[in-house]
XYZ file of C-alpha atoms in Angstrom:
451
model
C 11.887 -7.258 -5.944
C 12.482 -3.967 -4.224
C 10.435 -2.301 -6.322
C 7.556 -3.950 -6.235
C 7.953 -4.022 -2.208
C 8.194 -0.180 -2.820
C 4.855 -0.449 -4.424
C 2.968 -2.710 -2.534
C 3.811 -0.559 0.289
C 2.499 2.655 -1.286
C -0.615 0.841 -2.748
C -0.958 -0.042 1.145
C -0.851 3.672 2.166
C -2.472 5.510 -0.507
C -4.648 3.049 -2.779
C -8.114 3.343 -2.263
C -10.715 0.162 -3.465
C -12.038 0.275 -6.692
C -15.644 1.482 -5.748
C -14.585 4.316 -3.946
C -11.604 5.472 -7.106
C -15.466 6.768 -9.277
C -15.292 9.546 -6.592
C -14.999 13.150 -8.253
C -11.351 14.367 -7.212
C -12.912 17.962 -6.076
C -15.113 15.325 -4.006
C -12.127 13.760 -2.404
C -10.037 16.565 -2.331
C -13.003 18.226 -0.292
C -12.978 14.831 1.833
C -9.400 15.025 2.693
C -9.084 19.062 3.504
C -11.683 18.217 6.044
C -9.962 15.991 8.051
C -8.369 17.025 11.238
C -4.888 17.653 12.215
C -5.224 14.925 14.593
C -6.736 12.331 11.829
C -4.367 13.105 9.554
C -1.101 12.510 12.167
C -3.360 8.747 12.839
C -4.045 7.940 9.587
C 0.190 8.552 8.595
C 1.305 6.967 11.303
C -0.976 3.868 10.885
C 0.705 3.686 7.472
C 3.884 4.201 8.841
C 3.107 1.024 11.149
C 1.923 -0.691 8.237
C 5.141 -0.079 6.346
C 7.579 -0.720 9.024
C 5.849 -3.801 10.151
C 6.169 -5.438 6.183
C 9.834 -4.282 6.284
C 10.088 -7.247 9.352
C 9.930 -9.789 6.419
C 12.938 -8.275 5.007
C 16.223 -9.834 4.327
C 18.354 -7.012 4.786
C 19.356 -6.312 8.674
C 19.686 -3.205 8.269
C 15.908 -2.690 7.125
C 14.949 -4.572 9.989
C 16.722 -2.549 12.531
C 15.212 0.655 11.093
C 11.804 -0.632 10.508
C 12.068 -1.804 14.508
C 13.208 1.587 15.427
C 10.444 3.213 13.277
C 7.849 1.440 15.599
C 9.219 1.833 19.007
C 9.327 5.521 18.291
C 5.562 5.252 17.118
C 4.928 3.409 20.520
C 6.639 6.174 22.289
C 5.161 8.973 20.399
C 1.390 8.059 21.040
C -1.040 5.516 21.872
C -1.197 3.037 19.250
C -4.425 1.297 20.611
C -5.656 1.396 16.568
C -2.423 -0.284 15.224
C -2.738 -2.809 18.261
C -6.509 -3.608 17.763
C -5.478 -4.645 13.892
C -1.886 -6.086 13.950
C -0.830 -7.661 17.482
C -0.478 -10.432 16.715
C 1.294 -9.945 13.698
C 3.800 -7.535 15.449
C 4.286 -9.761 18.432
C 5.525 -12.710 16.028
C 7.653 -10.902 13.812
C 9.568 -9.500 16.652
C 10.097 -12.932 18.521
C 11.209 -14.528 14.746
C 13.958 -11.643 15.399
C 14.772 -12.840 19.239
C 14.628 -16.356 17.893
C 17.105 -16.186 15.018
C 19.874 -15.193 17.559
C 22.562 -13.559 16.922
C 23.681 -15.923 13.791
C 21.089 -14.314 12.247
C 19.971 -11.261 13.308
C 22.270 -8.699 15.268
C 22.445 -7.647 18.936
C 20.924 -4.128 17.802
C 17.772 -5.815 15.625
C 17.512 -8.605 19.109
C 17.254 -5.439 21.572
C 14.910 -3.483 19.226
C 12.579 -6.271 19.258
C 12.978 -6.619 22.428
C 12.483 -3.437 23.217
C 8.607 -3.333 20.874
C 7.506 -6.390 22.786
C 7.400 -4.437 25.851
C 5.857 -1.360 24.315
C 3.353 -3.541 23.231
C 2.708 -5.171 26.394
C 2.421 -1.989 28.173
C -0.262 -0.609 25.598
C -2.365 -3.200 25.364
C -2.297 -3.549 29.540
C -3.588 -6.312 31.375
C -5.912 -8.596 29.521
C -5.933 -11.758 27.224
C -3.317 -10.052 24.381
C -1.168 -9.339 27.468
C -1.451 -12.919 29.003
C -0.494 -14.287 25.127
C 2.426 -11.722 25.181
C 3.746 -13.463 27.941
C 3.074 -16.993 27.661
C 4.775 -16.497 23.973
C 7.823 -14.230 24.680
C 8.804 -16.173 28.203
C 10.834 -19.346 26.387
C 12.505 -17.413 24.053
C 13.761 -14.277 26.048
C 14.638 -17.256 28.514
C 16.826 -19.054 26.129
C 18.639 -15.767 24.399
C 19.487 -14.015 27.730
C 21.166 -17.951 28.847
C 23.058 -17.699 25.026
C 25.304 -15.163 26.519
C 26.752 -14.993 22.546
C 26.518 -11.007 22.611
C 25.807 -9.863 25.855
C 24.983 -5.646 24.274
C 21.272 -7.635 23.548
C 21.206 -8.472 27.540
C 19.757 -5.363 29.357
C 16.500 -5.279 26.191
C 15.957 -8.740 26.875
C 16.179 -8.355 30.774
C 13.782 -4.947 30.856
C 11.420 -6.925 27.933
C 11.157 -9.978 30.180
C 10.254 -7.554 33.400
C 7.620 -5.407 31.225
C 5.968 -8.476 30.040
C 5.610 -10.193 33.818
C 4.639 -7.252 35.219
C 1.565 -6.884 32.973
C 1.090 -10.411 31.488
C 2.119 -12.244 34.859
C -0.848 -14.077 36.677
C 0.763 -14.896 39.970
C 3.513 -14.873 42.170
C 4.936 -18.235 41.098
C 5.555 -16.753 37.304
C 6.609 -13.647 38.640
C 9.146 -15.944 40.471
C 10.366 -17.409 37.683
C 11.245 -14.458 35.841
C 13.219 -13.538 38.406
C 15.255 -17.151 38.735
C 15.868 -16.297 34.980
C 16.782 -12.750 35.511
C 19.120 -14.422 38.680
C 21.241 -16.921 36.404
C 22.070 -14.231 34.213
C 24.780 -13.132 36.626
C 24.801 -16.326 38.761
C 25.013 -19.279 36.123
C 26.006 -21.356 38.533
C 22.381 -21.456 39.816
C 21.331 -22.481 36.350
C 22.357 -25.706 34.221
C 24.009 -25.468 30.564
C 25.052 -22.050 31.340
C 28.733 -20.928 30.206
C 30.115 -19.249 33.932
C 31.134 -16.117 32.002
C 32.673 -12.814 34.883
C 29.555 -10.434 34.612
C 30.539 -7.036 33.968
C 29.203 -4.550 36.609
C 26.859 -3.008 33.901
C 25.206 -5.785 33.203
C 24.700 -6.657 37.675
C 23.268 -3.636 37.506
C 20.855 -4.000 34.694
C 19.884 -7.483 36.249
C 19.718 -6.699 39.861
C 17.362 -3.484 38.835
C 14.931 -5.838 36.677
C 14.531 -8.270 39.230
C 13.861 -5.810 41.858
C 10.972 -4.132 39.376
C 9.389 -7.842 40.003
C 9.826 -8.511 43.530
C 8.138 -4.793 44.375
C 5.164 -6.726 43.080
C 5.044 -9.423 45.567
C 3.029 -8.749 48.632
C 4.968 -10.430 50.940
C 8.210 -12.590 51.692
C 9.663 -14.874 54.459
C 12.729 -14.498 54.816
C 13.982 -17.069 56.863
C 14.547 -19.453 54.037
C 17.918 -20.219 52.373
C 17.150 -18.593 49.375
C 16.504 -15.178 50.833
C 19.492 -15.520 53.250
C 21.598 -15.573 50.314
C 20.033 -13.261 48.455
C 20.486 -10.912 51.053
C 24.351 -11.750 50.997
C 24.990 -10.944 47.628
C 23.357 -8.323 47.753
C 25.425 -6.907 50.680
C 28.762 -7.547 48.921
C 27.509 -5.776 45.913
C 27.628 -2.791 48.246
C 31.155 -3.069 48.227
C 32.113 -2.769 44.886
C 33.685 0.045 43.261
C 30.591 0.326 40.460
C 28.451 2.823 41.868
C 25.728 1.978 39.447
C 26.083 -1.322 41.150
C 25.660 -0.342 45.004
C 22.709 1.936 44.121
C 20.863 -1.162 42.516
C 21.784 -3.303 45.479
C 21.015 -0.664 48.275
C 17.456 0.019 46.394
C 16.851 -3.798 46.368
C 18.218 -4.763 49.781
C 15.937 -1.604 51.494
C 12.894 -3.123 49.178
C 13.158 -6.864 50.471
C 13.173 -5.256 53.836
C 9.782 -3.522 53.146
C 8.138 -6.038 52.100
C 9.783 -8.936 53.919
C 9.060 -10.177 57.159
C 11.326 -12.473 59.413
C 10.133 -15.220 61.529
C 11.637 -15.115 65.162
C 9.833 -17.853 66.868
C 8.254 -21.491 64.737
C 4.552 -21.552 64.708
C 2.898 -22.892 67.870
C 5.314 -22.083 70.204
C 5.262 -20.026 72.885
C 9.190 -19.576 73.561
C 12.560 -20.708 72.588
C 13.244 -22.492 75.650
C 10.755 -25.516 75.424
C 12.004 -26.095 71.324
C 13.604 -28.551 69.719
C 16.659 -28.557 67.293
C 14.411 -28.686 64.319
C 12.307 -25.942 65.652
C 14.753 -23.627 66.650
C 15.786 -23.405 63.165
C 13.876 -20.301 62.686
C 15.337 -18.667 65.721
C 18.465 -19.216 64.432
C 17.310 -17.820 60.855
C 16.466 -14.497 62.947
C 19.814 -14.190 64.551
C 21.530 -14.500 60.696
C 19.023 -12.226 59.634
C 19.400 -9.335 62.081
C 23.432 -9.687 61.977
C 23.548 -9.653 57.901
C 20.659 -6.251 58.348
C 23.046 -5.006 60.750
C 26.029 -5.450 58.291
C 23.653 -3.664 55.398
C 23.007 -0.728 57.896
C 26.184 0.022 58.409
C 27.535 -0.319 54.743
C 24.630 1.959 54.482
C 26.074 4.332 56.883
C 29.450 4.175 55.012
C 27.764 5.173 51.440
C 25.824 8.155 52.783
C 29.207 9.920 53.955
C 31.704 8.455 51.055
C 34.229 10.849 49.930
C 34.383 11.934 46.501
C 37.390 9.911 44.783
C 39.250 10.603 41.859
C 37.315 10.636 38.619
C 34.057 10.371 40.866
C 31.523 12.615 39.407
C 29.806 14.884 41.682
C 26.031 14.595 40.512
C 26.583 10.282 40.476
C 27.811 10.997 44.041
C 25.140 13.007 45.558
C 22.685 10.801 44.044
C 24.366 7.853 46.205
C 24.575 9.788 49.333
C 21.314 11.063 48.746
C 19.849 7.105 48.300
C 21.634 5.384 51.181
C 20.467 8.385 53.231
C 17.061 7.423 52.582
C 17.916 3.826 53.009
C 18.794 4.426 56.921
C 16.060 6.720 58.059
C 13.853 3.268 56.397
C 16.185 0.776 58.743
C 16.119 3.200 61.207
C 13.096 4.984 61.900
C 10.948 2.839 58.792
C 10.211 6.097 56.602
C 10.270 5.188 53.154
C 11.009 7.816 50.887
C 8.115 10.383 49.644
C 8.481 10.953 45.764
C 6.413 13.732 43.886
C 6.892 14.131 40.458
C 5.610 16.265 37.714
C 3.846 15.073 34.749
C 2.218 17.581 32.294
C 0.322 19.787 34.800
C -0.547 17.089 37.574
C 1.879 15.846 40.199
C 2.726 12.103 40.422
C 3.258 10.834 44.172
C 4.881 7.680 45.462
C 5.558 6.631 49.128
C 7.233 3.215 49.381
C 9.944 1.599 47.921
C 7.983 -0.547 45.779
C 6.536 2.361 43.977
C 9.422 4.329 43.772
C 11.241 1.678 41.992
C 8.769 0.678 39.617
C 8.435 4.756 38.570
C 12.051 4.273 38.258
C 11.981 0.902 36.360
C 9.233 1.966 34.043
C 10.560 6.070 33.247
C 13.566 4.304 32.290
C 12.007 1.933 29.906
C 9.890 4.539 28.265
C 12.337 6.504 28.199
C 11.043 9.860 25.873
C 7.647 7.999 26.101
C 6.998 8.638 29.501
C 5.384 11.019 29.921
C 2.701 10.034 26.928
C 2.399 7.462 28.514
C 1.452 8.429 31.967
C -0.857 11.206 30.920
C -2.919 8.375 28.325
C -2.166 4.735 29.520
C -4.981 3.594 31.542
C -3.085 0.686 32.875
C -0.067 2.874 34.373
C -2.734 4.896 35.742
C -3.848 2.212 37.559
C -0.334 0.787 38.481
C 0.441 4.413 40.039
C -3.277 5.598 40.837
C -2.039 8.651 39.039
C -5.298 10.209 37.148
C -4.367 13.156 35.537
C -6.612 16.137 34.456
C -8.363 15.309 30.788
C -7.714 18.400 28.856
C -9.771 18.404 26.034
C -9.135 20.732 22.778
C -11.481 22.472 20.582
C -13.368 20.207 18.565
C -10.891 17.865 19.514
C -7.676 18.756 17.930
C -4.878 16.966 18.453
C -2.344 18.521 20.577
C 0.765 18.208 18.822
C 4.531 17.685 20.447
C 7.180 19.316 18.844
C 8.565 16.766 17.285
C 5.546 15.483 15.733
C 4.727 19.265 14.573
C 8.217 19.019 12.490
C 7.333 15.216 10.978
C 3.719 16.126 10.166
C 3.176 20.002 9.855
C 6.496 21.168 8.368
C 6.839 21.431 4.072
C 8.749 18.328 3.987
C 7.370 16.333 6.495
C 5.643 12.842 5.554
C 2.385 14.223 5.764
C 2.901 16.461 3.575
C 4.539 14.505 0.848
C 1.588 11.865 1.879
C -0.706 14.931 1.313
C 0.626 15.832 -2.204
C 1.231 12.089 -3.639
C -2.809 11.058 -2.756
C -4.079 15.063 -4.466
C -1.555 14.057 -7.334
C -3.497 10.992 -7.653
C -6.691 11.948 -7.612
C -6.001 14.577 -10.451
C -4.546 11.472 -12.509
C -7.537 10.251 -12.168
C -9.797 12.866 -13.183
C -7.840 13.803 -16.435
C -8.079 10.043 -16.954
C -11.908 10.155 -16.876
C -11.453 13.121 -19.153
C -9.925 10.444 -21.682
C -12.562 8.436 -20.690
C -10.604 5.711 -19.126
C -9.097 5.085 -15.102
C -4.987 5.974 -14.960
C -3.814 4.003 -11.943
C -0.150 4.865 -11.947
C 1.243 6.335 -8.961
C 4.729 7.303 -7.874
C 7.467 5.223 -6.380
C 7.633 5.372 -2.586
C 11.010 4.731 -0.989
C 11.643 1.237 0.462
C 12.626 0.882 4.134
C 16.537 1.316 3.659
C-alpha cells in the first residue's frame, strides 16, 4: 500500500501525459534548463502541496502531522494563490475531517496544525466567496472542539483559527459577535450550557482574552451602558490583578480598546436633564456613574502597573514591556493619545495609530509568525486591512528573489529541487534509450512516502 502511495505521488510530480512523453529528451531537457529560478521553486512547491495534501488521507498520525506542517510552512513561505485557485476546497475539508475527529482520533498537535492551515488559507484567499465558505464551514466545528475542553494544548490554534476566519470571512457585526461569545465561554463556561466548569489556566485567559480583542477592534462602535459590557469591563479589571503578566497585558490592551471605541450614555434619549426622569429612565444615568467609577478603578490599576517593581524571578524585558504598555494606556485615559506604532517591513515603514490597529498588527504578526513579513509585502488583503502599500521591486526578467531558507531547500546539491531536477533528466534519458530499443520504458524511481 505504501508503495504504491509512494508512486502515485511521484507519478503526480514528475509524470508527464502520454502525448507529450514522444518529446525528444534533448527537447525537454532544453525545455526544463529554460525555466526560471522562480518557476522552478513554483512548480516544486506545487508538488510539494500536492503531496502533502494526499498524505491528509493517511492513517498514520504521524504522516498527518508532518504533511500539515509541510503546508503551513508553504503558506508561510510564499503566496500560494496557484495551490489555492486548484485545491481549496479540497484543503479546507481535509483539515476540518482533522478538527472533527477530535482528539479520539487525531491528536492535539494534528487538531492545532489544521487549525493553524485553515487560517493561512483564509488569509490568502482574503475576502471573497472562498473566504465566506471558510467561515460558514469551519464556525460549528471550531465551536464544538474549543467547548470539548478534552486537551486544552489544541485551544490557543483553535481560538487564533476561529479569529482569522471572522476577521476575513465575517459579514457583520452580529457574527463577529458570536465568535466572540464562543471565544468568552472558553474561560467563562458558566456563560455557556453543556460546558464542563474546568479552572482556566492563565495561558490559556490570555490566549482567549487576546483573540477576542482582535474581533472587537473590528467593531465600529459600542454602548456601553448595557449589562454585558459592565461586566465585561469587570473582569477585565480583576484580570489586572493577577500575578500572570501575560494576563494583565491582554486585559490592559483590551480594557484601553473598549474605551476607544466605546461610548457611554449619560443621559436617555429625549431628555433634556436628570431631574424631570423617571426610575426607568434614569437607568442610564446610573449606568454612567458605574461606568466612570469601574474606568476610574482601571486608571488607577493602570497607574500601579506602569511603576511595578521588579519581583523575584520577574524578567526585566517582560517588565519593561508592561510598564511600557500601561504607560501608554494612561496618557489614552488621560489625555486620549493612542499609541503611534511604526514598524519596518522590507524597506517600507508600517504605521499604526489606534488601538485597534495596533492590536490587530499584534494579533496577526503573531499568527504569521515567520510569515509575516511575506505576507505584508504580497497579501493584497493585509494591505488593505493596514493601508500599508509597499514599494513593488521588480527583478530582472523577473527572477524570483529567493529567502535564505528557500535558497538552501531549492538551490543547494541536495535540496528537493535538485533531486526533482535529476529524477525528471533521469527519466527522460530512460526514455530515449527506450526509443533506441524501439519501445517507451516508463519506470521511474521510488519517491519517499510522507513519514
Amino acid at each position: 500500500m505504501g508503495r504504491r502511495n509512494s508512486q502515485r505521488k511521484s507519478a503526480a510530480m514528475f509524470d508527464s501525459d502520454d502525448d507529450s512523453s514522444v518529446t525528444s529528451s534533448s527537447t525537454a531537457r532544453s525545455d526544463l534548463m529554460s525555466v526560471s529560478g522562480g518557476e522552478d521553486v513554483q512548480f516544486v512547491q506545487d508538488s510539494l502541496l500536492d503531496q502533502a495534501l494526499d498524505a491528509l488521507d493517511e492513517k498514520r498520525g504521524s504522516t498527518r502531522e508532518k504533511a500539515l506542517s509541510s503546508i503551513v510552512d508553504a503558506f508561510n513561505s510564499n503566496m500560494q494563490h496557484q495551490f489555492v485557485e486548484k485545491k481549496f476546497a479540497t484543503l479546507l475539508h481535509q483539515c476540518l475531517a482533522s478538527i472533527k475527529k477530535g482528539t479520539k482520533k487525531a491528536s492535539a498537535k494534528e487538531i492545532a496544525l489544521s487549525s493553524h492551515a485553515i487560517g493561512c488559507l483564509a488569509l490568502t484567499v482574503g475576502c471573497g466567496d472562498n473566504a465566506r465558505e471558510i467561515f460558514e464551514e469551519s464556525i460549528r466545528p471550531l465551536d464544538e472542539s474549543l467547548t470539548s475542553r478534552i486537551d486544552i494544548s489544541k485551544t490557543p490554534s483553535l481560538l487564533e483559527c476561529l479569529a482569522i476566519i471572522t476577521f476575513v470571512g465575517g459579514n457583520d457585526q452580529e457574527e463577529t459577535e458570536r465568535s466572540m461569545d464562543i471565544m468568552w465561554r472558553v474561560v467563562n463556561p458558566k456563560l455557556g450550557s453543556n460546558v464542563v466548569a474546568i479552572k482556566p489556566s492563565a495561558p490559556l485567559i490570555a490566549n482567549v482574552v487576546s483573540a477576542w480583542s482582535f474581533l472587537l477592534s473590528t467593531v465600529s462602535s459600542l454602548k456601553l451602558n448595557s449589562k454585558n459590557w459592565q461586566n465585561s469591563i469587570s473582569y477585565l479589571s480583576s484580570l489586572l490583578d493577577k500575578e500572570d503578566r501575560s494576563v494583565r497585558i491582554a486585559a490592559g490592551e483590551a480594557l484601553a480598546l473598549i474605551f476607544e471605541i466605546g461610548a457611554i450614555d449619560k443621559f436617555p434619549a429625549g431628555s433634556d436633564n436628570a431631574i424631570d426622569t423617571t426610575h426607568e429612565e434614569s437607568k442610564p444615568l446610573e449606568s454612567y456613574i458605574y461606568l466612570q467609577g469601574l474606568k476610574g478603578k482601571v486608571i488607577n490599576q493602570c497607574k500601579n502597573l506602569s511603576i511595578e517593581a521588579a519581583g523575584k524571578g520577574s524578567a526585566k524585558k517582560d517588565l519593561n514591556s508592561q510598564r511600557n504598555l500601561f504607560r501608554d494606556i494612561l496618557d489614552f485615559f488621560e489625555y486620549g493619545y493612542s499609541p503611534d506604532i511604526s514598524m519596518k517591513i522590507g524597506g517600507d515603514s508600517l504605521q499604526t495609530s489606534s488601538w485597534s490597529e495596533m492590536i490587530q498588527l499584534n494579533f496577526v504578526k503573531h499568527f504569521l509568525g515567520g510569515g509575516f513579513v511575506k505576507h505584508m509585502q504580497e497579501n493584497e488583503f493585509l494591505h488593505d486591512v493596514f493601508g500599508f502599500s509597499p514599494k513593488r521591486k521588480y527583478l530582472n526578467n523577473n527572477e524570483h528573489r529567493m529567502s535564505g531558507g528557500e535558497k538552501r531547500m531549492f538551490k543547494s546539491p541536495n535540496s528537493v529541487l535538485n533531486k526533482a531536477r535529476t529524477q525528471l533528466l533521469n527519466k527522460q534519458r530512460i526514455l530515449s534509450e527506450g526509443r533506441n530499443f524501439g519501445h517507451y520504458a516508463v519506470g521511474m524511481a521510488d519517491e519517499e512516502p510522507w513519514i
